[in-house]
PDB file of C-alpha atoms and ligand atoms in Angstrom:
ATOM      1  CA  ALA A   1     -27.587   1.204  -3.656  1.00 63.00           C
ATOM      2  CA  PRO A   2     -25.695  -1.063  -6.070  1.00 72.00           C
ATOM      3  CA  THR A   3     -22.664  -2.950  -4.709  1.00 81.00           C
ATOM      4  CA  PRO A   4     -19.519  -0.863  -5.276  1.00 83.00           C
ATOM      5  CA  ARG A   5     -16.898  -2.252  -7.635  1.00 96.00           C
ATOM      6  CA  ILE A   6     -13.590  -2.967  -5.982  1.00 97.00           C
ATOM      7  CA  ILE A   7     -10.125  -2.960  -7.554  1.00 98.00           C
ATOM      8  CA  ALA A   8      -7.511  -4.463  -5.195  1.00 98.00           C
ATOM      9  CA  VAL A   9      -3.875  -3.505  -5.856  1.00 98.00           C
ATOM     10  CA  ASP A  10      -1.166  -5.306  -3.884  1.00 98.00           C
ATOM     11  CA  GLY A  11       2.616  -5.486  -4.132  1.00 98.00           C
ATOM     12  CA  PRO A  12       5.909  -4.743  -2.401  1.00 98.00           C
ATOM     13  CA  ALA A  13       7.385  -1.326  -1.578  1.00 97.00           C
ATOM     14  CA  ALA A  14       8.008   1.032  -4.521  1.00 97.00           C
ATOM     15  CA  SER A  15       6.649  -1.448  -7.056  1.00 98.00           C
ATOM     16  CA  GLY A  16       4.439   1.315  -8.453  1.00 98.00           C
ATOM     17  CA  LYS A  17       1.153   0.158  -6.910  1.00 98.00           C
ATOM     18  CA  GLY A  18       0.219   3.609  -5.574  1.00 98.00           C
ATOM     19  CA  THR A  19       0.903   5.313  -8.895  1.00 98.00           C
ATOM     20  CA  LEU A  20      -1.237   2.715 -10.683  1.00 98.00           C
ATOM     21  CA  ALA A  21      -4.013   2.727  -8.065  1.00 98.00           C
ATOM     22  CA  ARG A  22      -4.354   6.527  -8.142  1.00 98.00           C
ATOM     23  CA  ARG A  23      -4.502   6.522 -11.916  1.00 98.00           C
ATOM     24  CA  LEU A  24      -7.140   3.785 -12.024  1.00 98.00           C
ATOM     25  CA  ALA A  25      -9.209   5.622  -9.411  1.00 97.00           C
ATOM     26  CA  ARG A  26      -9.144   8.809 -11.500  1.00 97.00           C
ATOM     27  CA  HIS A  27      -9.967   6.889 -14.690  1.00 96.00           C
ATOM     28  CA  PHE A  28     -13.011   5.116 -13.236  1.00 96.00           C
ATOM     29  CA  GLY A  29     -14.124   7.909 -10.886  1.00 96.00           C
ATOM     30  CA  PHE A  30     -13.549   5.621  -7.894  1.00 97.00           C
ATOM     31  CA  ALA A  31     -12.371   6.544  -4.411  1.00 97.00           C
ATOM     32  CA  TYR A  32      -8.809   5.578  -3.464  1.00 97.00           C
ATOM     33  CA  LEU A  33      -7.440   4.231  -0.179  1.00 97.00           C
ATOM     34  CA  ASP A  34      -3.703   3.726   0.421  1.00 98.00           C
ATOM     35  CA  THR A  35      -3.806   1.233   3.318  1.00 98.00           C
ATOM     36  CA  GLY A  36      -0.028   1.508   3.803  1.00 98.00           C
ATOM     37  CA  LEU A  37      -0.720   4.944   5.281  1.00 98.00           C
ATOM     38  CA  LEU A  38      -2.793   3.358   8.061  1.00 98.00           C
ATOM     39  CA  TYR A  39       0.152   1.220   9.204  1.00 98.00           C
ATOM     40  CA  ARG A  40       2.485   4.181   8.722  1.00 98.00           C
ATOM     41  CA  ALA A  41       0.209   6.326  10.916  1.00 98.00           C
ATOM     42  CA  VAL A  42       0.419   3.742  13.707  1.00 98.00           C
ATOM     43  CA  GLY A  43       4.215   3.513  13.327  1.00 98.00           C
ATOM     44  CA  LEU A  44       4.603   7.306  13.352  1.00 98.00           C
ATOM     45  CA  ARG A  45       2.500   7.674  16.503  1.00 97.00           C
ATOM     46  CA  LEU A  46       4.849   5.291  18.331  1.00 97.00           C
ATOM     47  CA  LEU A  47       8.011   6.957  16.973  1.00 97.00           C
ATOM     48  CA  ARG A  48       6.752  10.367  18.087  1.00 97.00           C
ATOM     49  CA  ALA A  49       5.859   9.051  21.533  1.00 97.00           C
ATOM     50  CA  GLY A  50       9.322   7.508  21.851  1.00 97.00           C
ATOM     51  CA  GLN A  51       7.805   4.027  22.029  1.00 97.00           C
ATOM     52  CA  ASP A  52       9.146   0.838  20.455  1.00 97.00           C
ATOM     53  CA  PRO A  53       7.139  -0.164  17.315  1.00 95.00           C
ATOM     54  CA  ALA A  54       7.348  -3.752  18.567  1.00 94.00           C
ATOM     55  CA  ASP A  55       5.450  -2.752  21.757  1.00 97.00           C
ATOM     56  CA  GLU A  56       2.216  -4.645  21.080  1.00 98.00           C
ATOM     57  CA  ALA A  57      -0.032  -2.929  23.616  1.00 98.00           C
ATOM     58  CA  ALA A  58       1.058   0.559  22.548  1.00 98.00           C
ATOM     59  CA  ALA A  59       0.704  -0.294  18.849  1.00 98.00           C
ATOM     60  CA  ILE A  60      -2.767  -1.802  19.266  1.00 98.00           C
ATOM     61  CA  ALA A  61      -3.915   1.229  21.266  1.00 98.00           C
ATOM     62  CA  ALA A  62      -2.618   3.559  18.534  1.00 97.00           C
ATOM     63  CA  ALA A  63      -4.263   1.485  15.770  1.00 98.00           C
ATOM     64  CA  GLY A  64      -7.631   1.755  17.513  1.00 96.00           C
ATOM     65  CA  THR A  65      -7.683   5.516  17.131  1.00 94.00           C
ATOM     66  CA  VAL A  66      -6.246   6.072  13.621  1.00 95.00           C
ATOM     67  CA  THR A  67      -8.467   8.330  11.521  1.00 90.00           C
ATOM     68  CA  PRO A  68      -8.403   9.192   7.793  1.00 85.00           C
ATOM     69  CA  ALA A  69      -7.812  12.846   8.805  1.00 87.00           C
ATOM     70  CA  GLU A  70      -4.224  12.174   9.902  1.00 92.00           C
ATOM     71  CA  LEU A  71      -3.138  10.447   6.669  1.00 94.00           C
ATOM     72  CA  GLY A  72      -1.844  13.632   4.995  1.00 94.00           C
ATOM     73  CA  ASP A  73       1.168  14.132   7.299  1.00 96.00           C
ATOM     74  CA  PRO A  74       4.350  14.310   5.138  1.00 94.00           C
ATOM     75  CA  ALA A  75       6.328  12.533   7.929  1.00 95.00           C
ATOM     76  CA  LEU A  76       4.357   9.387   7.048  1.00 97.00           C
ATOM     77  CA  ARG A  77       6.492   9.060   3.899  1.00 93.00           C
ATOM     78  CA  SER A  78       9.884   8.792   5.612  1.00 90.00           C
ATOM     79  CA  GLU A  79      11.938   5.615   5.531  1.00 87.00           C
ATOM     80  CA  ALA A  80      11.981   5.420   9.341  1.00 92.00           C
ATOM     81  CA  THR A  81       8.183   5.490   9.359  1.00 96.00           C
ATOM     82  CA  GLY A  82       8.097   2.735   6.707  1.00 94.00           C
ATOM     83  CA  GLN A  83      10.209   0.503   8.927  1.00 93.00           C
ATOM     84  CA  ALA A  84       8.055   1.244  11.957  1.00 97.00           C
ATOM     85  CA  ALA A  85       4.946   0.509   9.859  1.00 97.00           C
ATOM     86  CA  SER A  86       6.285  -2.905   8.888  1.00 95.00           C
ATOM     87  CA  ALA A  87       7.031  -3.675  12.557  1.00 96.00           C
ATOM     88  CA  VAL A  88       3.534  -2.790  13.791  1.00 98.00           C
ATOM     89  CA  ALA A  89       1.968  -4.565  10.771  1.00 98.00           C
ATOM     90  CA  ARG A  90       3.164  -7.928  12.134  1.00 97.00           C
ATOM     91  CA  ILE A  91       1.022  -7.546  15.251  1.00 97.00           C
ATOM     92  CA  PRO A  92      -2.335  -9.340  14.803  1.00 97.00           C
ATOM     93  CA  GLY A  93      -4.183  -6.899  17.092  1.00 98.00           C
ATOM     94  CA  VAL A  94      -3.006  -3.961  14.984  1.00 98.00           C
ATOM     95  CA  ARG A  95      -4.299  -5.542  11.767  1.00 98.00           C
ATOM     96  CA  GLN A  96      -7.570  -6.390  13.526  1.00 98.00           C
ATOM     97  CA  ALA A  97      -7.986  -2.802  14.745  1.00 98.00           C
ATOM     98  CA  LEU A  98      -7.555  -1.458  11.183  1.00 98.00           C
ATOM     99  CA  LEU A  99     -10.006  -3.919   9.574  1.00 97.00           C
ATOM    100  CA  ASP A 100     -13.181  -2.018  10.255  1.00 96.00           C
ATOM    101  CA  LEU A 101     -12.014   1.236   8.662  1.00 95.00           C
ATOM    102  CA  GLN A 102     -10.918  -0.640   5.518  1.00 97.00           C
ATOM    103  CA  HIS A 103     -14.129  -2.657   5.252  1.00 97.00           C
ATOM    104  CA  ARG A 104     -16.264   0.451   5.697  1.00 96.00           C
ATOM    105  CA  PHE A 105     -14.364   2.133   2.869  1.00 96.00           C
ATOM    106  CA  ALA A 106     -14.939  -0.891   0.601  1.00 97.00           C
ATOM    107  CA  VAL A 107     -18.659  -1.099   1.384  1.00 96.00           C
ATOM    108  CA  ALA A 108     -19.346   2.643   1.073  1.00 96.00           C
ATOM    109  CA  PRO A 109     -16.507   4.307  -0.832  1.00 97.00           C
ATOM    110  CA  ALA A 110     -16.465   8.103  -0.866  1.00 95.00           C
ATOM    111  CA  ASP A 111     -14.171  10.732  -2.355  1.00 92.00           C
ATOM    112  CA  GLU A 112     -12.225  13.370  -0.354  1.00 87.00           C
ATOM    113  CA  LYS A 113     -15.337  15.533  -0.188  1.00 90.00           C
ATOM    114  CA  GLY A 114     -17.375  12.678   1.231  1.00 91.00           C
ATOM    115  CA  ARG A 115     -19.377  12.096  -1.956  1.00 95.00           C
ATOM    116  CA  PRO A 116     -20.189   8.428  -2.625  1.00 96.00           C
ATOM    117  CA  THR A 117     -18.382   6.844  -5.580  1.00 97.00           C
ATOM    118  CA  PRO A 118     -19.472   3.770  -7.594  1.00 96.00           C
ATOM    119  CA  GLY A 119     -16.313   1.911  -6.656  1.00 97.00           C
ATOM    120  CA  ALA A 120     -12.992   1.903  -4.852  1.00 98.00           C
ATOM    121  CA  VAL A 121      -9.347   1.235  -5.588  1.00 98.00           C
ATOM    122  CA  ILE A 122      -7.583  -0.041  -2.470  1.00 98.00           C
ATOM    123  CA  ASP A 123      -3.846  -0.696  -2.338  1.00 98.00           C
ATOM    124  CA  GLY A 124      -1.669  -2.519   0.169  1.00 98.00           C
ATOM    125  CA  ARG A 125      -0.258  -5.973   0.842  1.00 98.00           C
ATOM    126  CA  ASP A 126      -3.314  -8.071   1.757  1.00 98.00           C
ATOM    127  CA  ILE A 127      -6.212  -6.422  -0.081  1.00 98.00           C
ATOM    128  CA  GLY A 128      -6.886  -9.209  -2.595  1.00 98.00           C
ATOM    129  CA  THR A 129      -6.231 -11.948  -0.040  1.00 98.00           C
ATOM    130  CA  VAL A 130      -7.726 -10.730   3.266  1.00 98.00           C
ATOM    131  CA  ILE A 131      -9.432  -7.318   3.126  1.00 98.00           C
ATOM    132  CA  CYS A 132     -11.426  -7.734  -0.107  1.00 98.00           C
ATOM    133  CA  PRO A 133     -11.145 -11.396  -1.195  1.00 98.00           C
ATOM    134  CA  GLY A 134     -14.220 -10.889  -3.389  1.00 97.00           C
ATOM    135  CA  ALA A 135     -12.780  -7.875  -5.260  1.00 97.00           C
ATOM    136  CA  ASP A 136     -13.940  -7.564  -8.877  1.00 97.00           C
ATOM    137  CA  VAL A 137     -10.366  -7.019 -10.033  1.00 97.00           C
ATOM    138  CA  LYS A 138      -7.100  -8.002  -8.312  1.00 98.00           C
ATOM    139  CA  LEU A 139      -3.735  -6.703  -9.453  1.00 98.00           C
ATOM    140  CA  PHE A 140      -0.328  -7.622  -8.047  1.00 98.00           C
ATOM    141  CA  VAL A 141       2.337  -5.083  -8.960  1.00 98.00           C
ATOM    142  CA  ASN A 142       5.949  -6.173  -8.721  1.00 98.00           C
ATOM    143  CA  ALA A 143       9.467  -5.152  -9.812  1.00 98.00           C
ATOM    144  CA  SER A 144      12.999  -6.295  -9.060  1.00 98.00           C
ATOM    145  CA  LEU A 145      14.415  -5.372  -5.650  1.00 98.00           C
ATOM    146  CA  GLU A 146      17.133  -3.202  -7.268  1.00 98.00           C
ATOM    147  CA  THR A 147      14.625  -1.275  -9.380  1.00 98.00           C
ATOM    148  CA  ARG A 148      12.406  -0.650  -6.385  1.00 98.00           C
ATOM    149  CA  ALA A 149      15.317   0.426  -4.197  1.00 98.00           C
ATOM    150  CA  LYS A 150      16.501   2.868  -6.902  1.00 98.00           C
ATOM    151  CA  ARG A 151      13.020   4.375  -7.166  1.00 98.00           C
ATOM    152  CA  ARG A 152      12.656   4.739  -3.413  1.00 97.00           C
ATOM    153  CA  HIS A 153      16.179   6.177  -3.090  1.00 97.00           C
ATOM    154  CA  LYS A 154      15.347   8.852  -5.675  1.00 97.00           C
ATOM    155  CA  GLU A 155      12.062   9.684  -3.922  1.00 95.00           C
ATOM    156  CA  LEU A 156      13.797  10.058  -0.560  1.00 94.00           C
ATOM    157  CA  LEU A 157      16.540  12.287  -2.024  1.00 96.00           C
ATOM    158  CA  ASP A 158      13.888  14.394  -3.789  1.00 96.00           C
ATOM    159  CA  ARG A 159      12.169  14.836  -0.405  1.00 93.00           C
ATOM    160  CA  GLY A 160      15.422  15.976   1.148  1.00 93.00           C
ATOM    161  CA  GLU A 161      16.062  12.807   3.162  1.00 91.00           C
ATOM    162  CA  ALA A 162      19.840  12.195   3.043  1.00 93.00           C
ATOM    163  CA  ILE A 163      20.323   8.444   2.741  1.00 93.00           C
ATOM    164  CA  ILE A 164      22.673   6.235   0.729  1.00 96.00           C
ATOM    165  CA  TYR A 165      21.427   3.723  -1.851  1.00 98.00           C
ATOM    166  CA  ALA A 166      22.960   0.711  -0.065  1.00 98.00           C
ATOM    167  CA  ARG A 167      20.975   1.546   3.049  1.00 96.00           C
ATOM    168  CA  VAL A 168      17.699   1.859   1.123  1.00 96.00           C
ATOM    169  CA  LEU A 169      18.361  -1.487  -0.574  1.00 97.00           C
ATOM    170  CA  GLU A 170      19.101  -3.184   2.743  1.00 97.00           C
ATOM    171  CA  ASP A 171      16.060  -1.676   4.493  1.00 95.00           C
ATOM    172  CA  MET A 172      13.793  -2.630   1.618  1.00 96.00           C
ATOM    173  CA  GLU A 173      15.007  -6.212   1.560  1.00 97.00           C
ATOM    174  CA  ARG A 174      14.452  -6.528   5.309  1.00 95.00           C
ATOM    175  CA  ARG A 175      10.966  -5.023   5.037  1.00 95.00           C
ATOM    176  CA  ASP A 176      10.047  -7.340   2.106  1.00 96.00           C
ATOM    177  CA  GLN A 177      11.150 -10.374   4.131  1.00 96.00           C
ATOM    178  CA  GLN A 178       9.196  -9.258   7.162  1.00 95.00           C
ATOM    179  CA  ASP A 179       6.054  -8.550   5.095  1.00 96.00           C
ATOM    180  CA  ARG A 180       6.231 -11.865   3.203  1.00 96.00           C
ATOM    181  CA  ASN A 181       6.974 -14.061   6.193  1.00 97.00           C
ATOM    182  CA  ARG A 182       4.758 -12.729   8.977  1.00 96.00           C
ATOM    183  CA  SER A 183       2.109 -15.116  10.290  1.00 95.00           C
ATOM    184  CA  VAL A 184      -0.939 -12.852   9.834  1.00 95.00           C
ATOM    185  CA  ALA A 185      -1.959 -11.577   6.386  1.00 96.00           C
ATOM    186  CA  PRO A 186       1.477 -11.826   4.766  1.00 96.00           C
ATOM    187  CA  MET A 187       2.068  -9.994   1.505  1.00 96.00           C
ATOM    188  CA  ALA A 188       1.009 -12.452  -1.197  1.00 96.00           C
ATOM    189  CA  LYS A 189      -0.361 -12.523  -4.724  1.00 97.00           C
ATOM    190  CA  ALA A 190      -3.930 -13.833  -4.658  1.00 98.00           C
ATOM    191  CA  PRO A 191      -4.347 -16.847  -6.985  1.00 97.00           C
ATOM    192  CA  ASP A 192      -6.763 -14.847  -9.158  1.00 96.00           C
ATOM    193  CA  ALA A 193      -4.634 -11.675  -9.265  1.00 98.00           C
ATOM    194  CA  PHE A 194      -3.116 -10.360 -12.501  1.00 97.00           C
ATOM    195  CA  GLU A 195       0.597  -9.666 -12.059  1.00 98.00           C
ATOM    196  CA  ILE A 196       2.176  -6.563 -13.565  1.00 98.00           C
ATOM    197  CA  ASP A 197       5.986  -6.408 -13.501  1.00 98.00           C
ATOM    198  CA  THR A 198       7.048  -2.764 -13.708  1.00 98.00           C
ATOM    199  CA  THR A 199      10.816  -3.425 -13.757  1.00 98.00           C
ATOM    200  CA  LYS A 200      10.853  -2.316 -17.382  1.00 98.00           C
ATOM    201  CA  LEU A 201       7.455  -0.625 -17.470  1.00 98.00           C
ATOM    202  CA  ASP A 202       6.812   3.059 -16.789  1.00 98.00           C
ATOM    203  CA  ALA A 203       3.588   4.375 -15.230  1.00 98.00           C
ATOM    204  CA  ASP A 204       1.869   4.634 -18.651  1.00 98.00           C
ATOM    205  CA  GLY A 205       2.855   1.074 -19.515  1.00 98.00           C
ATOM    206  CA  ALA A 206       1.579  -0.300 -16.204  1.00 98.00           C
ATOM    207  CA  PHE A 207      -1.693   1.614 -16.581  1.00 98.00           C
ATOM    208  CA  ALA A 208      -2.201   0.263 -20.116  1.00 97.00           C
ATOM    209  CA  ALA A 209      -1.530  -3.312 -18.965  1.00 97.00           C
ATOM    210  CA  ALA A 210      -4.004  -2.940 -16.103  1.00 97.00           C
ATOM    211  CA  LEU A 211      -6.714  -1.461 -18.349  1.00 96.00           C
ATOM    212  CA  THR A 212      -6.372  -4.311 -20.823  1.00 94.00           C
ATOM    213  CA  PHE A 213      -6.878  -6.813 -18.013  1.00 94.00           C
ATOM    214  CA  ILE A 214      -9.721  -4.859 -16.414  1.00 95.00           C
ATOM    215  CA  GLY A 215     -11.504  -4.276 -19.725  1.00 89.00           C
ATOM    216  CA  SER A 216     -13.312  -7.593 -19.692  1.00 77.00           C
ATOM    217  CA  ARG A 217     -14.270  -7.370 -16.002  1.00 80.00           C
ATOM    218  CA  LEU A 218     -15.639  -3.883 -15.397  1.00 76.00           C
ATOM    219  CA  ASP A 219     -18.039  -2.020 -17.642  1.00 67.00           C
TER     220      ASP A 219
HETATM  221  O1  LIG B 301       4.977   2.799   0.159  1.00 77.71           O
HETATM  222  P1  LIG B 301       5.546   1.466   0.511  1.00 77.71           P
HETATM  223  O2  LIG B 301       5.146   0.429  -0.482  1.00 77.71           O
HETATM  224  O3  LIG B 301       6.982   1.505   0.828  1.00 77.71           O
HETATM  225  O4  LIG B 301       4.917   1.011   1.883  1.00 77.71           O
HETATM  226  P2  LIG B 301       3.406   1.117   2.316  1.00 77.71           P
HETATM  227  O5  LIG B 301       2.520   0.544   1.287  1.00 77.71           O
HETATM  228  O6  LIG B 301       3.136   2.485   2.769  1.00 77.71           O
HETATM  229  O7  LIG B 301       3.373   0.124   3.571  1.00 77.71           O
HETATM  230  C1  LIG B 301       4.197   0.310   4.703  1.00 77.71           C
HETATM  231  C2  LIG B 301       4.171  -0.985   5.498  1.00 77.71           C
HETATM  232  O8  LIG B 301       2.840  -1.205   5.979  1.00 77.71           O
HETATM  233  C3  LIG B 301       4.515  -2.242   4.690  1.00 77.71           C
HETATM  234  O9  LIG B 301       5.888  -2.537   4.692  1.00 77.71           O
HETATM  235  C4  LIG B 301       3.696  -3.322   5.390  1.00 77.71           C
HETATM  236  O10 LIG B 301       4.406  -3.896   6.472  1.00 77.71           O
HETATM  237  C5  LIG B 301       2.513  -2.583   5.967  1.00 77.71           C
HETATM  238  N1  LIG B 301       1.262  -2.815   5.215  1.00 77.71           N
HETATM  239  C6  LIG B 301       0.569  -3.977   5.474  1.00 77.71           C
HETATM  240  O11 LIG B 301       1.027  -4.806   6.255  1.00 77.71           O
HETATM  241  N2  LIG B 301      -0.624  -4.206   4.871  1.00 77.71           N
HETATM  242  C7  LIG B 301      -1.131  -3.333   4.007  1.00 77.71           C
HETATM  243  N3  LIG B 301      -2.328  -3.591   3.449  1.00 77.71           N
HETATM  244  C8  LIG B 301      -0.420  -2.164   3.699  1.00 77.71           C
HETATM  245  C9  LIG B 301       0.793  -1.929   4.318  1.00 77.71           C
HETATM  246  O1  LIG B 302       3.038   2.649  -3.995  1.00 77.71           O
HETATM  247  P1  LIG B 302       4.385   2.039  -4.192  1.00 77.71           P
HETATM  248  O2  LIG B 302       5.274   2.164  -3.002  1.00 77.71           O
HETATM  249  O3  LIG B 302       4.307   0.622  -4.669  1.00 77.71           O
HETATM  250  O4  LIG B 302       5.121   2.805  -5.382  1.00 77.71           O
HETATM  251  P2  LIG B 302       4.815   4.241  -6.054  1.00 77.71           P
HETATM  252  O5  LIG B 302       4.805   5.276  -5.013  1.00 77.71           O
HETATM  253  O6  LIG B 302       3.639   4.134  -6.950  1.00 77.71           O
HETATM  254  O7  LIG B 302       6.091   4.390  -6.986  1.00 77.71           O
HETATM  255  C1  LIG B 302       7.384   4.501  -6.451  1.00 77.71           C
HETATM  256  C2  LIG B 302       8.235   5.349  -7.404  1.00 77.71           C
HETATM  257  O8  LIG B 302       8.443   4.645  -8.614  1.00 77.71           O
HETATM  258  C3  LIG B 302       7.574   6.684  -7.769  1.00 77.71           C
HETATM  259  O9  LIG B 302       8.570   7.678  -7.749  1.00 77.71           O
HETATM  260  C4  LIG B 302       7.071   6.472  -9.175  1.00 77.71           C
HETATM  261  O10 LIG B 302       7.101   7.628  -9.958  1.00 77.71           O
HETATM  262  C5  LIG B 302       8.038   5.448  -9.734  1.00 77.71           C
HETATM  263  N1  LIG B 302       7.424   4.540 -10.724  1.00 77.71           N
HETATM  264  C6  LIG B 302       8.149   4.130 -11.815  1.00 77.71           C
HETATM  265  O11 LIG B 302       9.283   4.562 -11.974  1.00 77.71           O
HETATM  266  N2  LIG B 302       7.602   3.273 -12.739  1.00 77.71           N
HETATM  267  C7  LIG B 302       6.369   2.789 -12.586  1.00 77.71           C
HETATM  268  N3  LIG B 302       5.843   1.955 -13.471  1.00 77.71           N
HETATM  269  C8  LIG B 302       5.634   3.182 -11.460  1.00 77.71           C
HETATM  270  C9  LIG B 302       6.185   4.065 -10.523  1.00 77.71           C
END
């Protein structure tokens, strides 16, 4: 079989990377993996078991048994789960335990019905740098902290999670810091990634910018 094409999409929380990644996957007929959900699944397991997300042994054990089947749980989207995800994501053994699943998806991407696809769109923090350093296309989606906090605040209110804007802003800043400064696979723009700033760009605008960049690289 021909080598699947890989589009890596990285960026901070609520930058619009998921919206863009999903749209690109639909456009190219590629499978999509939101790797943030893997870390969220580990964080949620610990929260539900009443364990501390900084408990390395518990987090590594949970990471070893995460399956794609549990990634549809709506509780994964909560702000508390996001914080727990960022805490477990600092633990090297957790990242190690989630490598295999991500690599298998990149080597043999398949849609929700298990049908092979000619490529994959994978989003996260370290896809272009660590998970798929040889990706055909690397995008880094960014936006100002205030814009991202406003977007996330609206999403949480729409989901019925009562939370004030100042709290979302503070949590997001803390999570950004933690993700940028951790020792293993920190969030970073790969040198060969194309940066898309969505502060003043809607989903259509971001998609158009990505397609223009991708045009010359994928056929
Ligand atoms: O949706 P949002 O951007 O808020 O977060 P997410 O992409 O679901 O990721 C949740 C957390 O998982 C992040 O804050 C990171 O700490 C971690 N993560 C990671 O370390 N590496 C990835 N490839 C994806 C997520
Ligand atoms: O995946 P990530 O956490 O980076 O962000 P997302 O879930 O794609 O987008 C977060 C929110 O921002 C969603 O409510 C999107 O509709 C919105 N958004 C936006 O306002 N402008 C964009 N260019 C992209 C997303």
